[in-house]
Amino acid sequence: MTATHALGLDIGGSSVKAALVRGDAVLATAIRPIDQARQPGAVVGTLAAVADEMRGSWGQVDTIGVALPGLYDADTGVPTLLPNFPAVWHGYPFRSAAEEALGQQVTLANDAKAFSVAESLLGAGRGHRAVACFVLGTGVGGGVIIDGKLWRGAGYAGEFGHLSVDLDGPRCGCGNHGCVESYASAAAICAAAGQASVDKVFEASRAGDPAALAAIGQAVRALAAGMANVFVAIAPDRIVIGGGVATAGDELFGPLRDAVRERVLVADPDLLQVVPASLGRFAGAIGAALSASSGSGLADQS
Ligand SMILES: [Zn+2]
C-alpha cells in the first residue's frame, strides 16, 4: 500500500458510499443517496459530486476505485449484469462516463470482491494468510484472499452463493439446483418466512413464529454446508461474514458455528473460525479504494 490518497466509491441500491484511504488508514467516509430510478447518468453525477467534496476537504485524490453491484466487462468497463439496476445499465459505457465526469482514471471492482479485500486486509481477516469472505445480502457473494491478494483462479473464484448444497434443491437464478443462495439470500429467507425484510424474519423468530424459525434454520443449514465445503477445500484461517443478513449477530453466528463444526470432521474444531465482518457499511468503498491503489489483485477484473 502506498501513502497516496485513494478514493473508493461503492454503488449500492439506494446510495453511494465513499471512503478516502491513505495507507491502511481510512481518513474520511461519506454516504449520498441516489435517485430510486437508478439511472446511470444520475449515479455517475453523484460519484463526481462525492469526489469533488473529498477533493475539497482533502486535496488531490491520486486513485479512484468504483465498486459495482454486479458484473462488468473488464476490457470495456461496460456493466454486463447488475441484477437490481435498470436494464439501461447493460451496455452503458460506465467506466468511460465515470472517468469523464470524475476527470481521472477509474478502476472498477465487483462489490463483494471489494468487500472481501477490505475485510481481509484491514478488517476481520487482518493478519491472516488465507481468508474466505461471504457477503450475505440480496444475493450471496464472496471472495478468497490469499497472502493479501484476491484469488481469482480461472476468473470466478469465490462465488460462494452458487456452491451446491442440495443435489435436488430448488432452481437457482444461475440455473443450477440447490445453491446456497437459494436458501440464504435475503430474498430466499424472506420468501420462506413470509416476511418483508430479514429484520422482520428475525423479529418473528424471536416471537417463536414457526415459518421464520424454519426459514432461518434452512438458511443456516445451507450456509454451514457451503462454508464446510470451503473449509475442506481451501482451509482458510477464517471465514468472514458480512452483508445485511449478517447483522443478525449471535442469532445467526451461534447456530452457524455449531453447524459448520458438525460438518467438518477432518479439522480441529478450533481451526474453523467463522467471524463477523468488522469494517461496517463502508467496507465496499474501502475495498474499492484499495483495489485502485494497491496490488490487491482486484484491479479492473470483474
Ligand atoms: Zn446458483
PDB file of C-alpha atoms and ligand atoms in Angstrom:
ATOM      1  CA  MET A   1       0.000   0.000   0.000  1.00  0.00           C
ATOM      2  CA  THR A   2       1.170   3.467  -0.791  1.00  0.00           C
ATOM      3  CA  ALA A   3       0.827   6.730   1.125  1.00  0.00           C
ATOM      4  CA  THR A   4      -1.288   8.333  -1.572  1.00  0.00           C
ATOM      5  CA  HIS A   5      -4.921   9.351  -1.280  1.00  0.00           C
ATOM      6  CA  ALA A   6      -7.102   6.553  -2.634  1.00  0.00           C
ATOM      7  CA  LEU A   7     -10.803   7.212  -3.061  1.00  0.00           C
ATOM      8  CA  GLY A   8     -13.246   4.319  -3.132  1.00  0.00           C
ATOM      9  CA  LEU A   9     -16.861   4.683  -4.261  1.00  0.00           C
ATOM     10  CA  ASP A  10     -19.349   1.875  -3.676  1.00  0.00           C
ATOM     11  CA  ILE A  11     -22.595   1.967  -5.647  1.00  0.00           C
ATOM     12  CA  GLY A  12     -25.485   0.363  -3.765  1.00  0.00           C
ATOM     13  CA  GLY A  13     -29.189   0.120  -4.415  1.00  0.00           C
ATOM     14  CA  SER A  14     -30.053   3.310  -2.549  1.00  0.00           C
ATOM     15  CA  SER A  15     -26.787   5.193  -2.021  1.00  0.00           C
ATOM     16  CA  VAL A  16     -23.201   5.790  -2.999  1.00  0.00           C
ATOM     17  CA  LYS A  17     -20.764   5.233  -0.161  1.00  0.00           C
ATOM     18  CA  ALA A  18     -17.321   6.786  -0.268  1.00  0.00           C
ATOM     19  CA  ALA A  19     -14.093   6.170   1.636  1.00  0.00           C
ATOM     20  CA  LEU A  20     -10.818   8.041   1.384  1.00  0.00           C
ATOM     21  CA  VAL A  21      -7.916   5.786   2.313  1.00  0.00           C
ATOM     22  CA  ARG A  22      -4.226   6.537   2.865  1.00  0.00           C
ATOM     23  CA  GLY A  23      -2.030   3.533   3.526  1.00  0.00           C
ATOM     24  CA  ASP A  24      -4.104   1.438   5.907  1.00  0.00           C
ATOM     25  CA  ALA A  25      -5.918   4.422   7.431  1.00  0.00           C
ATOM     26  CA  VAL A  26      -9.447   5.425   6.500  1.00  0.00           C
ATOM     27  CA  LEU A  27      -9.345   9.237   6.513  1.00  0.00           C
ATOM     28  CA  ALA A  28     -12.959  10.008   5.697  1.00  0.00           C
ATOM     29  CA  THR A  29     -16.247   8.411   4.720  1.00  0.00           C
ATOM     30  CA  ALA A  30     -19.405   9.777   3.172  1.00  0.00           C
ATOM     31  CA  ILE A  31     -22.764   8.481   2.040  1.00  0.00           C
ATOM     32  CA  ARG A  32     -25.020  10.092  -0.573  1.00  0.00           C
ATOM     33  CA  PRO A  33     -28.470   8.889  -1.633  1.00  0.00           C
ATOM     34  CA  ILE A  34     -29.170   8.016  -5.257  1.00  0.00           C
ATOM     35  CA  ASP A  35     -32.438   8.533  -7.010  1.00  0.00           C
ATOM     36  CA  GLN A  36     -34.662   5.459  -6.958  1.00  0.00           C
ATOM     37  CA  ALA A  37     -34.827   5.473 -10.775  1.00  0.00           C
ATOM     38  CA  ARG A  38     -31.154   4.421 -10.592  1.00  0.00           C
ATOM     39  CA  GLN A  39     -30.335   5.893 -13.998  1.00  0.00           C
ATOM     40  CA  PRO A  40     -26.636   5.604 -14.864  1.00  0.00           C
ATOM     41  CA  GLY A  41     -26.125   9.280 -15.754  1.00  0.00           C
ATOM     42  CA  ALA A  42     -27.519  10.396 -12.401  1.00  0.00           C
ATOM     43  CA  VAL A  43     -25.415   7.856 -10.497  1.00  0.00           C
ATOM     44  CA  VAL A  44     -22.269   8.999 -12.317  1.00  0.00           C
ATOM     45  CA  GLY A  45     -23.201  12.572 -11.356  1.00  0.00           C
ATOM     46  CA  THR A  46     -23.402  11.524  -7.701  1.00  0.00           C
ATOM     47  CA  LEU A  47     -19.976   9.854  -7.937  1.00  0.00           C
ATOM     48  CA  ALA A  48     -18.497  13.072  -9.330  1.00  0.00           C
ATOM     49  CA  ALA A  49     -20.142  15.196  -6.621  1.00  0.00           C
ATOM     50  CA  VAL A  50     -18.785  12.982  -3.817  1.00  0.00           C
ATOM     51  CA  ALA A  51     -15.309  13.008  -5.383  1.00  0.00           C
ATOM     52  CA  ASP A  52     -15.407  16.814  -5.564  1.00  0.00           C
ATOM     53  CA  GLU A  53     -16.372  17.013  -1.888  1.00  0.00           C
ATOM     54  CA  MET A  54     -13.443  14.767  -0.942  1.00  0.00           C
ATOM     55  CA  ARG A  55     -11.042  16.810  -3.060  1.00  0.00           C
ATOM     56  CA  GLY A  56     -12.407  19.984  -1.468  1.00  0.00           C
ATOM     57  CA  SER A  57     -11.650  18.652   2.015  1.00  0.00           C
ATOM     58  CA  TRP A  58      -8.512  16.613   1.421  1.00  0.00           C
ATOM     59  CA  GLY A  59      -6.881  17.931  -1.739  1.00  0.00           C
ATOM     60  CA  GLN A  60      -5.777  15.792  -4.629  1.00  0.00           C
ATOM     61  CA  VAL A  61      -7.129  12.269  -4.956  1.00  0.00           C
ATOM     62  CA  ASP A  62      -4.485  10.022  -6.511  1.00  0.00           C
ATOM     63  CA  THR A  63      -6.541   6.973  -7.418  1.00  0.00           C
ATOM     64  CA  ILE A  64     -10.251   6.203  -7.686  1.00  0.00           C
ATOM     65  CA  GLY A  65     -11.861   2.779  -7.466  1.00  0.00           C
ATOM     66  CA  VAL A  66     -15.563   2.173  -8.049  1.00  0.00           C
ATOM     67  CA  ALA A  67     -17.390  -0.938  -6.800  1.00  0.00           C
ATOM     68  CA  LEU A  68     -20.363  -2.105  -8.848  1.00  0.00           C
ATOM     69  CA  PRO A  69     -23.124  -4.395  -7.530  1.00  0.00           C
ATOM     70  CA  GLY A  70     -22.694  -6.954 -10.271  1.00  0.00           C
ATOM     71  CA  LEU A  71     -20.547  -7.930 -13.220  1.00  0.00           C
ATOM     72  CA  TYR A  72     -18.893  -5.928 -15.987  1.00  0.00           C
ATOM     73  CA  ASP A  73     -16.593  -6.376 -18.944  1.00  0.00           C
ATOM     74  CA  ALA A  74     -13.101  -5.661 -17.603  1.00  0.00           C
ATOM     75  CA  ASP A  75     -11.782  -4.557 -21.007  1.00  0.00           C
ATOM     76  CA  THR A  76     -14.529  -2.111 -21.881  1.00  0.00           C
ATOM     77  CA  GLY A  77     -15.792  -1.107 -18.413  1.00  0.00           C
ATOM     78  CA  VAL A  78     -19.363  -1.825 -19.524  1.00  0.00           C
ATOM     79  CA  PRO A  79     -21.698  -3.488 -16.975  1.00  0.00           C
ATOM     80  CA  THR A  80     -22.997  -6.887 -18.076  1.00  0.00           C
ATOM     81  CA  LEU A  81     -25.134  -7.942 -15.094  1.00  0.00           C
ATOM     82  CA  LEU A  82     -26.458  -5.572 -12.433  1.00  0.00           C
ATOM     83  CA  PRO A  83     -29.470  -7.507 -11.112  1.00  0.00           C
ATOM     84  CA  ASN A  84     -31.027  -4.666  -9.115  1.00  0.00           C
ATOM     85  CA  PHE A  85     -30.481  -1.869 -11.619  1.00  0.00           C
ATOM     86  CA  PRO A  86     -32.429  -0.879 -14.746  1.00  0.00           C
ATOM     87  CA  ALA A  87     -31.569  -2.700 -17.967  1.00  0.00           C
ATOM     88  CA  VAL A  88     -30.229   0.550 -19.446  1.00  0.00           C
ATOM     89  CA  TRP A  89     -27.013  -0.074 -17.473  1.00  0.00           C
ATOM     90  CA  HIS A  90     -26.219  -3.112 -19.582  1.00  0.00           C
ATOM     91  CA  GLY A  91     -24.256  -1.692 -22.479  1.00  0.00           C
ATOM     92  CA  TYR A  92     -23.824   1.717 -20.845  1.00  0.00           C
ATOM     93  CA  PRO A  93     -20.160   2.829 -21.162  1.00  0.00           C
ATOM     94  CA  PHE A  94     -19.924   3.203 -17.414  1.00  0.00           C
ATOM     95  CA  ARG A  95     -16.185   3.423 -16.861  1.00  0.00           C
ATOM     96  CA  SER A  96     -15.572   5.962 -19.604  1.00  0.00           C
ATOM     97  CA  ALA A  97     -18.548   8.046 -18.470  1.00  0.00           C
ATOM     98  CA  ALA A  98     -17.259   7.946 -14.887  1.00  0.00           C
ATOM     99  CA  GLU A  99     -13.730   8.869 -15.970  1.00  0.00           C
ATOM    100  CA  GLU A 100     -15.061  11.829 -17.906  1.00  0.00           C
ATOM    101  CA  ALA A 101     -17.211  13.043 -15.018  1.00  0.00           C
ATOM    102  CA  LEU A 102     -14.520  12.460 -12.384  1.00  0.00           C
ATOM    103  CA  GLY A 103     -11.690  13.815 -14.503  1.00  0.00           C
ATOM    104  CA  GLN A 104      -9.303  10.950 -13.859  1.00  0.00           C
ATOM    105  CA  GLN A 105      -8.780   7.227 -14.344  1.00  0.00           C
ATOM    106  CA  VAL A 106     -11.239   4.880 -12.635  1.00  0.00           C
ATOM    107  CA  THR A 107     -10.633   1.262 -11.600  1.00  0.00           C
ATOM    108  CA  LEU A 108     -13.702  -0.985 -11.392  1.00  0.00           C
ATOM    109  CA  ALA A 109     -14.339  -3.771  -8.903  1.00  0.00           C
ATOM    110  CA  ASN A 110     -17.205  -6.087  -8.033  1.00  0.00           C
ATOM    111  CA  ASP A 111     -18.698  -5.041  -4.687  1.00  0.00           C
ATOM    112  CA  ALA A 112     -18.423  -8.432  -2.977  1.00  0.00           C
ATOM    113  CA  LYS A 113     -14.806  -8.735  -4.083  1.00  0.00           C
ATOM    114  CA  ALA A 114     -14.095  -5.199  -2.861  1.00  0.00           C
ATOM    115  CA  PHE A 115     -15.698  -6.070   0.500  1.00  0.00           C
ATOM    116  CA  SER A 116     -13.553  -9.209   0.694  1.00  0.00           C
ATOM    117  CA  VAL A 117     -10.320  -7.326   0.034  1.00  0.00           C
ATOM    118  CA  ALA A 118     -11.161  -4.653   2.610  1.00  0.00           C
ATOM    119  CA  GLU A 119     -12.138  -7.091   5.358  1.00  0.00           C
ATOM    120  CA  SER A 120      -9.142  -9.322   4.668  1.00  0.00           C
ATOM    121  CA  LEU A 121      -6.558  -6.532   4.646  1.00  0.00           C
ATOM    122  CA  LEU A 122      -7.964  -4.042   7.169  1.00  0.00           C
ATOM    123  CA  GLY A 123     -10.901  -5.755   8.877  1.00  0.00           C
ATOM    124  CA  ALA A 124     -11.769  -9.073  10.492  1.00  0.00           C
ATOM    125  CA  GLY A 125      -9.267 -11.014   8.388  1.00  0.00           C
ATOM    126  CA  ARG A 126      -6.325  -8.718   9.058  1.00  0.00           C
ATOM    127  CA  GLY A 127      -3.092 -10.567   9.759  1.00  0.00           C
ATOM    128  CA  HIS A 128      -4.287 -13.874   8.329  1.00  0.00           C
ATOM    129  CA  ARG A 129      -2.815 -15.520   5.233  1.00  0.00           C
ATOM    130  CA  ALA A 130      -5.919 -17.133   3.800  1.00  0.00           C
ATOM    131  CA  VAL A 131      -9.334 -15.581   4.289  1.00  0.00           C
ATOM    132  CA  ALA A 132     -12.648 -16.514   2.687  1.00  0.00           C
ATOM    133  CA  CYS A 133     -15.432 -13.933   2.816  1.00  0.00           C
ATOM    134  CA  PHE A 134     -19.162 -14.489   2.458  1.00  0.00           C
ATOM    135  CA  VAL A 135     -21.371 -11.484   1.736  1.00  0.00           C
ATOM    136  CA  LEU A 136     -24.981 -12.150   2.694  1.00  0.00           C
ATOM    137  CA  GLY A 137     -27.265  -9.673   1.032  1.00  0.00           C
ATOM    138  CA  THR A 138     -29.838  -9.625  -1.718  1.00  0.00           C
ATOM    139  CA  GLY A 139     -27.748 -12.459  -3.115  1.00  0.00           C
ATOM    140  CA  VAL A 140     -24.789 -14.302  -1.628  1.00  0.00           C
ATOM    141  CA  GLY A 141     -21.369 -13.201  -2.884  1.00  0.00           C
ATOM    142  CA  GLY A 142     -17.868 -13.711  -1.684  1.00  0.00           C
ATOM    143  CA  GLY A 143     -14.175 -13.732  -2.287  1.00  0.00           C
ATOM    144  CA  VAL A 144     -10.971 -15.531  -1.379  1.00  0.00           C
ATOM    145  CA  ILE A 145      -7.884 -13.560  -0.325  1.00  0.00           C
ATOM    146  CA  ILE A 146      -4.563 -15.348  -0.113  1.00  0.00           C
ATOM    147  CA  ASP A 147      -1.412 -13.556   1.055  1.00  0.00           C
ATOM    148  CA  GLY A 148      -3.170 -10.224   0.791  1.00  0.00           C
ATOM    149  CA  LYS A 149      -4.401 -10.700  -2.759  1.00  0.00           C
ATOM    150  CA  LEU A 150      -7.718 -11.605  -4.225  1.00  0.00           C
ATOM    151  CA  TRP A 151      -7.547 -15.143  -5.590  1.00  0.00           C
ATOM    152  CA  ARG A 152      -9.394 -15.321  -8.890  1.00  0.00           C
ATOM    153  CA  GLY A 153      -8.340 -18.711 -10.118  1.00  0.00           C
ATOM    154  CA  ALA A 154      -9.686 -19.020 -13.632  1.00  0.00           C
ATOM    155  CA  GLY A 155     -11.636 -15.835 -13.005  1.00  0.00           C
ATOM    156  CA  TYR A 156     -14.698 -16.680 -10.943  1.00  0.00           C
ATOM    157  CA  ALA A 157     -13.313 -17.930  -7.612  1.00  0.00           C
ATOM    158  CA  GLY A 158     -15.366 -17.018  -4.561  1.00  0.00           C
ATOM    159  CA  GLU A 159     -18.895 -17.100  -5.958  1.00  0.00           C
ATOM    160  CA  PHE A 160     -19.971 -18.869  -2.790  1.00  0.00           C
ATOM    161  CA  GLY A 161     -23.659 -18.246  -3.329  1.00  0.00           C
ATOM    162  CA  HIS A 162     -23.511 -20.884  -6.041  1.00  0.00           C
ATOM    163  CA  LEU A 163     -21.899 -23.687  -4.095  1.00  0.00           C
ATOM    164  CA  SER A 164     -24.186 -26.721  -4.463  1.00  0.00           C
ATOM    165  CA  VAL A 165     -25.516 -27.797  -1.079  1.00  0.00           C
ATOM    166  CA  ASP A 166     -28.665 -29.682  -2.074  1.00  0.00           C
ATOM    167  CA  LEU A 167     -28.390 -32.041  -5.032  1.00  0.00           C
ATOM    168  CA  ASP A 168     -32.094 -31.854  -5.845  1.00  0.00           C
ATOM    169  CA  GLY A 169     -32.873 -28.460  -4.397  1.00  0.00           C
ATOM    170  CA  PRO A 170     -34.829 -25.600  -5.936  1.00  0.00           C
ATOM    171  CA  ARG A 171     -33.621 -23.987  -9.114  1.00  0.00           C
ATOM    172  CA  CYS A 172     -31.274 -21.045  -8.537  1.00  0.00           C
ATOM    173  CA  GLY A 173     -31.129 -17.876 -10.612  1.00  0.00           C
ATOM    174  CA  CYS A 174     -27.895 -19.221 -12.122  1.00  0.00           C
ATOM    175  CA  GLY A 175     -29.706 -22.293 -13.500  1.00  0.00           C
ATOM    176  CA  ASN A 176     -28.255 -24.853 -11.089  1.00  0.00           C
ATOM    177  CA  HIS A 177     -30.276 -26.638  -8.402  1.00  0.00           C
ATOM    178  CA  GLY A 178     -29.761 -26.284  -4.646  1.00  0.00           C
ATOM    179  CA  CYS A 179     -27.256 -23.410  -4.488  1.00  0.00           C
ATOM    180  CA  VAL A 180     -26.501 -21.746  -1.128  1.00  0.00           C
ATOM    181  CA  GLU A 181     -28.198 -18.624  -2.467  1.00  0.00           C
ATOM    182  CA  SER A 182     -31.465 -20.497  -2.963  1.00  0.00           C
ATOM    183  CA  TYR A 183     -31.761 -20.717   0.827  1.00  0.00           C
ATOM    184  CA  ALA A 184     -29.583 -17.998   2.327  1.00  0.00           C
ATOM    185  CA  SER A 185     -30.111 -14.869   0.257  1.00  0.00           C
ATOM    186  CA  ALA A 186     -32.224 -12.160   1.884  1.00  0.00           C
ATOM    187  CA  ALA A 187     -34.889 -12.768  -0.760  1.00  0.00           C
ATOM    188  CA  ALA A 188     -34.967 -16.521  -0.104  1.00  0.00           C
ATOM    189  CA  ILE A 189     -35.144 -16.081   3.676  1.00  0.00           C
ATOM    190  CA  CYS A 190     -37.957 -13.512   3.401  1.00  0.00           C
ATOM    191  CA  ALA A 191     -39.917 -15.623   0.916  1.00  0.00           C
ATOM    192  CA  ALA A 192     -39.622 -18.769   3.050  1.00  0.00           C
ATOM    193  CA  ALA A 193     -40.716 -16.883   6.168  1.00  0.00           C
ATOM    194  CA  GLY A 194     -43.438 -14.828   4.503  1.00  0.00           C
ATOM    195  CA  GLN A 195     -41.895 -11.582   5.799  1.00  0.00           C
ATOM    196  CA  ALA A 196     -40.934  -8.312   4.105  1.00  0.00           C
ATOM    197  CA  SER A 197     -37.395  -7.994   5.456  1.00  0.00           C
ATOM    198  CA  VAL A 198     -34.708 -10.065   7.138  1.00  0.00           C
ATOM    199  CA  ASP A 199     -35.057  -7.916  10.266  1.00  0.00           C
ATOM    200  CA  LYS A 200     -38.726  -8.876  10.390  1.00  0.00           C
ATOM    201  CA  VAL A 201     -37.843 -12.551   9.940  1.00  0.00           C
ATOM    202  CA  PHE A 202     -35.531 -12.450  12.963  1.00  0.00           C
ATOM    203  CA  GLU A 203     -38.130 -10.499  14.918  1.00  0.00           C
ATOM    204  CA  ALA A 204     -40.734 -13.153  14.115  1.00  0.00           C
ATOM    205  CA  SER A 205     -38.321 -15.952  15.021  1.00  0.00           C
ATOM    206  CA  ARG A 206     -37.741 -14.387  18.442  1.00  0.00           C
ATOM    207  CA  ALA A 207     -41.510 -14.484  18.925  1.00  0.00           C
ATOM    208  CA  GLY A 208     -41.458 -18.184  18.059  1.00  0.00           C
ATOM    209  CA  ASP A 209     -43.020 -17.928  14.598  1.00  0.00           C
ATOM    210  CA  PRO A 210     -42.596 -21.398  13.028  1.00  0.00           C
ATOM    211  CA  ALA A 211     -42.168 -20.159   9.438  1.00  0.00           C
ATOM    212  CA  ALA A 212     -39.466 -17.694  10.477  1.00  0.00           C
ATOM    213  CA  LEU A 213     -37.663 -20.314  12.556  1.00  0.00           C
ATOM    214  CA  ALA A 214     -37.779 -22.744   9.648  1.00  0.00           C
ATOM    215  CA  ALA A 215     -36.511 -20.144   7.157  1.00  0.00           C
ATOM    216  CA  ILE A 216     -33.564 -19.223   9.375  1.00  0.00           C
ATOM    217  CA  GLY A 217     -32.869 -22.875  10.076  1.00  0.00           C
ATOM    218  CA  GLN A 218     -32.726 -23.657   6.365  1.00  0.00           C
ATOM    219  CA  ALA A 219     -30.501 -20.658   5.664  1.00  0.00           C
ATOM    220  CA  VAL A 220     -28.117 -21.709   8.433  1.00  0.00           C
ATOM    221  CA  ARG A 221     -28.010 -25.309   7.164  1.00  0.00           C
ATOM    222  CA  ALA A 222     -27.245 -24.165   3.610  1.00  0.00           C
ATOM    223  CA  LEU A 223     -24.632 -21.631   4.677  1.00  0.00           C
ATOM    224  CA  ALA A 224     -22.984 -24.102   7.036  1.00  0.00           C
ATOM    225  CA  ALA A 225     -22.773 -26.724   4.299  1.00  0.00           C
ATOM    226  CA  GLY A 226     -21.266 -24.182   1.911  1.00  0.00           C
ATOM    227  CA  MET A 227     -18.773 -22.978   4.497  1.00  0.00           C
ATOM    228  CA  ALA A 228     -17.886 -26.543   5.428  1.00  0.00           C
ATOM    229  CA  ASN A 229     -17.056 -27.182   1.782  1.00  0.00           C
ATOM    230  CA  VAL A 230     -14.854 -24.100   1.707  1.00  0.00           C
ATOM    231  CA  PHE A 231     -13.042 -25.187   4.902  1.00  0.00           C
ATOM    232  CA  VAL A 232     -12.436 -28.628   3.441  1.00  0.00           C
ATOM    233  CA  ALA A 233     -11.379 -27.334   0.018  1.00  0.00           C
ATOM    234  CA  ILE A 234      -9.029 -24.491   0.907  1.00  0.00           C
ATOM    235  CA  ALA A 235      -8.689 -24.481   4.728  1.00  0.00           C
ATOM    236  CA  PRO A 236      -8.811 -20.711   5.205  1.00  0.00           C
ATOM    237  CA  ASP A 237      -7.548 -19.284   8.511  1.00  0.00           C
ATOM    238  CA  ARG A 238     -11.003 -17.806   8.928  1.00  0.00           C
ATOM    239  CA  ILE A 239     -14.265 -17.167   7.184  1.00  0.00           C
ATOM    240  CA  VAL A 240     -15.505 -13.583   7.476  1.00  0.00           C
ATOM    241  CA  ILE A 241     -19.221 -12.943   7.057  1.00  0.00           C
ATOM    242  CA  GLY A 242     -20.699  -9.599   6.127  1.00  0.00           C
ATOM    243  CA  GLY A 243     -23.711  -8.096   4.423  1.00  0.00           C
ATOM    244  CA  GLY A 244     -27.166  -7.212   5.655  1.00  0.00           C
ATOM    245  CA  VAL A 245     -28.168 -10.692   6.790  1.00  0.00           C
ATOM    246  CA  ALA A 246     -25.024 -10.983   8.922  1.00  0.00           C
ATOM    247  CA  THR A 247     -26.075  -8.045  11.097  1.00  0.00           C
ATOM    248  CA  ALA A 248     -28.392 -10.503  12.879  1.00  0.00           C
ATOM    249  CA  GLY A 249     -25.400 -11.222  15.127  1.00  0.00           C
ATOM    250  CA  ASP A 250     -25.343 -14.148  17.557  1.00  0.00           C
ATOM    251  CA  GLU A 251     -28.768 -15.322  16.452  1.00  0.00           C
ATOM    252  CA  LEU A 252     -27.071 -16.258  13.196  1.00  0.00           C
ATOM    253  CA  PHE A 253     -23.474 -16.895  14.235  1.00  0.00           C
ATOM    254  CA  GLY A 254     -24.174 -19.250  17.146  1.00  0.00           C
ATOM    255  CA  PRO A 255     -26.139 -21.856  15.173  1.00  0.00           C
ATOM    256  CA  LEU A 256     -23.922 -21.323  12.127  1.00  0.00           C
ATOM    257  CA  ARG A 257     -20.701 -22.100  14.009  1.00  0.00           C
ATOM    258  CA  ASP A 258     -22.274 -25.193  15.558  1.00  0.00           C
ATOM    259  CA  ALA A 259     -23.498 -26.413  12.165  1.00  0.00           C
ATOM    260  CA  VAL A 260     -20.118 -25.834  10.479  1.00  0.00           C
ATOM    261  CA  ARG A 261     -18.369 -27.841  13.221  1.00  0.00           C
ATOM    262  CA  GLU A 262     -20.829 -30.675  12.817  1.00  0.00           C
ATOM    263  CA  ARG A 263     -19.983 -30.878   9.126  1.00  0.00           C
ATOM    264  CA  VAL A 264     -16.196 -30.552   9.122  1.00  0.00           C
ATOM    265  CA  LEU A 265     -14.763 -33.546  10.918  1.00  0.00           C
ATOM    266  CA  VAL A 266     -11.391 -33.583   9.192  1.00  0.00           C
ATOM    267  CA  ALA A 267     -10.121 -30.485  11.032  1.00  0.00           C
ATOM    268  CA  ASP A 268      -9.520 -29.426  14.625  1.00  0.00           C
ATOM    269  CA  PRO A 269     -12.747 -27.554  15.522  1.00  0.00           C
ATOM    270  CA  ASP A 270     -10.651 -24.634  16.793  1.00  0.00           C
ATOM    271  CA  LEU A 271      -9.412 -24.105  13.250  1.00  0.00           C
ATOM    272  CA  LEU A 272     -12.938 -23.474  11.985  1.00  0.00           C
ATOM    273  CA  GLN A 273     -13.205 -19.773  12.649  1.00  0.00           C
ATOM    274  CA  VAL A 274     -16.369 -18.059  11.442  1.00  0.00           C
ATOM    275  CA  VAL A 275     -16.351 -14.380  12.377  1.00  0.00           C
ATOM    276  CA  PRO A 276     -18.422 -11.283  11.603  1.00  0.00           C
ATOM    277  CA  ALA A 277     -17.047  -8.527   9.404  1.00  0.00           C
ATOM    278  CA  SER A 278     -15.643  -5.563  11.317  1.00  0.00           C
ATOM    279  CA  LEU A 279     -15.476  -2.591   8.946  1.00  0.00           C
ATOM    280  CA  GLY A 280     -19.185  -1.832   8.813  1.00  0.00           C
ATOM    281  CA  ARG A 281     -21.093  -0.388   5.913  1.00  0.00           C
ATOM    282  CA  PHE A 282     -18.105   1.280   4.251  1.00  0.00           C
ATOM    283  CA  ALA A 283     -16.190  -1.958   3.660  1.00  0.00           C
ATOM    284  CA  GLY A 284     -17.082  -1.988  -0.042  1.00  0.00           C
ATOM    285  CA  ALA A 285     -15.914   1.590  -0.507  1.00  0.00           C
ATOM    286  CA  ILE A 286     -12.681   0.902   1.389  1.00  0.00           C
ATOM    287  CA  GLY A 287     -12.095  -2.166  -0.781  1.00  0.00           C
ATOM    288  CA  ALA A 288     -12.753  -0.145  -3.927  1.00  0.00           C
ATOM    289  CA  ALA A 289     -10.134   2.357  -2.766  1.00  0.00           C
ATOM    290  CA  LEU A 290      -7.631  -0.428  -2.073  1.00  0.00           C
ATOM    291  CA  SER A 291      -8.381  -2.010  -5.432  1.00  0.00           C
ATOM    292  CA  ALA A 292      -7.170   1.050  -7.267  1.00  0.00           C
ATOM    293  CA  SER A 293      -4.240   1.876  -5.005  1.00  0.00           C
ATOM    294  CA  SER A 294      -2.581  -1.411  -4.176  1.00  0.00           C
ATOM    295  CA  GLY A 295      -1.677  -4.753  -5.623  1.00  0.00           C
ATOM    296  CA  SER A 296      -4.812  -6.303  -4.166  1.00  0.00           C
ATOM    297  CA  GLY A 297      -5.408  -8.328  -7.299  1.00  0.00           C
ATOM    298  CA  LEU A 298      -8.740  -6.601  -7.778  1.00  0.00           C
ATOM    299  CA  ALA A 299      -7.769  -4.078 -10.390  1.00  0.00           C
ATOM    300  CA  ASP A 300     -10.217  -3.925 -13.253  1.00  0.00           C
ATOM    301  CA  GLN A 301     -11.283  -7.514 -13.386  1.00  0.00           C
ATOM    302  CA  SER A 302     -14.865  -8.486 -12.897  1.00  0.00           C
TER     303      SER A 302
HETATM  304 ZN    ZN B   1     -26.750 -20.676  -8.279  1.00  0.00          ZN
END
